[in-house]
Short mmCIF file of C-alpha atoms in Angstrom, two decimals:
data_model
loop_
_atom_site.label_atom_id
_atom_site.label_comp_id
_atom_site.label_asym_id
_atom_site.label_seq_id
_atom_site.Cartn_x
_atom_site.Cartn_y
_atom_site.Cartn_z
CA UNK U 745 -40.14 209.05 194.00
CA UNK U 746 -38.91 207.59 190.65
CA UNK U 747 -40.88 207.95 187.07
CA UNK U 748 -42.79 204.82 185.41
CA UNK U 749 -40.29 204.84 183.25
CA UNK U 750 -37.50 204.61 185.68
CA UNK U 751 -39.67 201.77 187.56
CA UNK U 752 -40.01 199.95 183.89
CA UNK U 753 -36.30 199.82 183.71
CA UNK U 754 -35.47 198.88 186.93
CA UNK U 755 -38.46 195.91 187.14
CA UNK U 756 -37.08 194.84 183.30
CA UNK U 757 -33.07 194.58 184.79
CA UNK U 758 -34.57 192.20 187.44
CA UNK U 759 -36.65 190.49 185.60
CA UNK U 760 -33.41 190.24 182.98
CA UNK U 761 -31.44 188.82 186.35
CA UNK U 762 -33.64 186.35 187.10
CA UNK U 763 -33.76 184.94 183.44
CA UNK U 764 -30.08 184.01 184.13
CA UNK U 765 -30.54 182.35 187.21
CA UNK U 766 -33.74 180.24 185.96
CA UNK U 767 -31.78 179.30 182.61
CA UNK U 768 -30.73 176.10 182.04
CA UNK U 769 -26.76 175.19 181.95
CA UNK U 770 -27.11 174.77 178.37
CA UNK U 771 -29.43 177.98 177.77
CA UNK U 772 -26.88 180.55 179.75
CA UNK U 773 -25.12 181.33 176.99
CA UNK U 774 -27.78 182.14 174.64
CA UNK U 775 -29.61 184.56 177.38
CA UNK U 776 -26.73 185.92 178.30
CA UNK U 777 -26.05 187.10 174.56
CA UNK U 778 -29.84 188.35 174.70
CA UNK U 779 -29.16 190.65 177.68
CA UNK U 780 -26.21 191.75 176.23
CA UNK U 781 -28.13 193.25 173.14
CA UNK U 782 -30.55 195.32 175.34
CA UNK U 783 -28.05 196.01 178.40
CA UNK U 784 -24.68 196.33 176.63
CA UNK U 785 -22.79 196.93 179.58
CA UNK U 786 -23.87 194.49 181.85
CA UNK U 787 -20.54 193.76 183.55
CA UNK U 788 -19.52 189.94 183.08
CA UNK U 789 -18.24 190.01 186.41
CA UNK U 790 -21.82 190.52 187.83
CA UNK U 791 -23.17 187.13 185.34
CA UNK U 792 -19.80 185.61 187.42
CA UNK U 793 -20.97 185.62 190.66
CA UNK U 794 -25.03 184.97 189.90
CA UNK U 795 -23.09 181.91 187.98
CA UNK U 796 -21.52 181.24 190.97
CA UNK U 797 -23.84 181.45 193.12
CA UNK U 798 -26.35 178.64 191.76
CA UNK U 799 -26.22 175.26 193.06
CA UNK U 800 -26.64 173.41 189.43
CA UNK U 801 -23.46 174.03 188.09
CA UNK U 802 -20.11 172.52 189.17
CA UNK U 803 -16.75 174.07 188.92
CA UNK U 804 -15.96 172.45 185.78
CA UNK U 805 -19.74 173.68 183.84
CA UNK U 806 -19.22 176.99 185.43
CA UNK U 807 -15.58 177.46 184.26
CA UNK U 808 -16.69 176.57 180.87
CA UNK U 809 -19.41 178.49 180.48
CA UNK U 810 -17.23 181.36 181.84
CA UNK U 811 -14.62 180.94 179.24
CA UNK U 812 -17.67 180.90 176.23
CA UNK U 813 -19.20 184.14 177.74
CA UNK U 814 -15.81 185.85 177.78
CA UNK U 815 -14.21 184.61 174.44
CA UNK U 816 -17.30 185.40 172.82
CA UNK U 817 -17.58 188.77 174.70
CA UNK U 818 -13.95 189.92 173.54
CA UNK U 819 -15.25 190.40 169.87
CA UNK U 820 -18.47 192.00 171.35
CA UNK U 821 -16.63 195.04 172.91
CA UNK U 822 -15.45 197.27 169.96
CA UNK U 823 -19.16 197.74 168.55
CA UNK U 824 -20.94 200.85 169.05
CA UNK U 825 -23.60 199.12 171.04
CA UNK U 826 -20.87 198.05 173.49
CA UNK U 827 -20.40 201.64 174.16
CA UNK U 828 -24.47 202.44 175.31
CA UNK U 829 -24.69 203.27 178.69
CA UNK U 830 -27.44 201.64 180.69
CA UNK U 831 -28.57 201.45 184.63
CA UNK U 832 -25.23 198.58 184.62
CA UNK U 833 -23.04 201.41 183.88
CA UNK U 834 -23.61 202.75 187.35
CA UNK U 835 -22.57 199.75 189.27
CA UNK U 836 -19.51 200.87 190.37
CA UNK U 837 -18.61 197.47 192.45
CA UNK U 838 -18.28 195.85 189.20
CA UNK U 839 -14.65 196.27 187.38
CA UNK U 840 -14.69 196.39 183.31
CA UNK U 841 -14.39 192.74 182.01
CA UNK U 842 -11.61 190.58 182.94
CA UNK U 843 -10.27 192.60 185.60
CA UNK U 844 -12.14 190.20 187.98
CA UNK U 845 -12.51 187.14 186.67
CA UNK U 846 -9.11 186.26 186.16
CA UNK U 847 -7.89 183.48 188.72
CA UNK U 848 -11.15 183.21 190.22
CA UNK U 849 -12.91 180.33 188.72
CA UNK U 850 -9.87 178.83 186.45
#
């Protein structure tokens, strides 16, 4: 049995999942950086492999948009906000950032 407000949060993180795969190539970026302010630490290795998984992007779009997410996630991490913990934070099958992503798509 869960709360409503356990079921709120849940139904908003996969409502927040499925924004990323319906974006657009060119809108990934920008709704990843909107996730990011409500879900903080929403491991970029889990936006990797939904990335990966959709059959719009090629190697080269998905390596680039990689490379924009994580660049512009490096000056994200020392913030307060970086350090709120959210549902993410108990994914345990999902190293900190860059632990997993390096060597997999480059």
């Amino acid at each position: 049995h869960m709360d409503s407000g356990a079921v709120t949060e849940t139904l908003s993180i996969v409502r927040i999942l499925i924004s990323l795969i319906d974006s657009t190539p060119t809108m990934i970026f920008l709704e990843f950086f909107s996730v990011k302010k409500q879900y903080p630490d929403l491991p970029l290795a889990l936006v990797e492999d939904i990335l990966a998984k959709r059959d719009d992007l090629d190697k080269q779009q998905l390596k680039g948009i990689l490379e924009s997410l994580r660049q512009k996630s490096k000056g994200e991490t020392g913030s307060s906000l970086a350090k709120q913990r959210t549902l993410f934070s108990k994914l345990k099958s999902y190293p900190p950032l860059g632990s997993v992503s390096k060597g997999r798509f480059l």
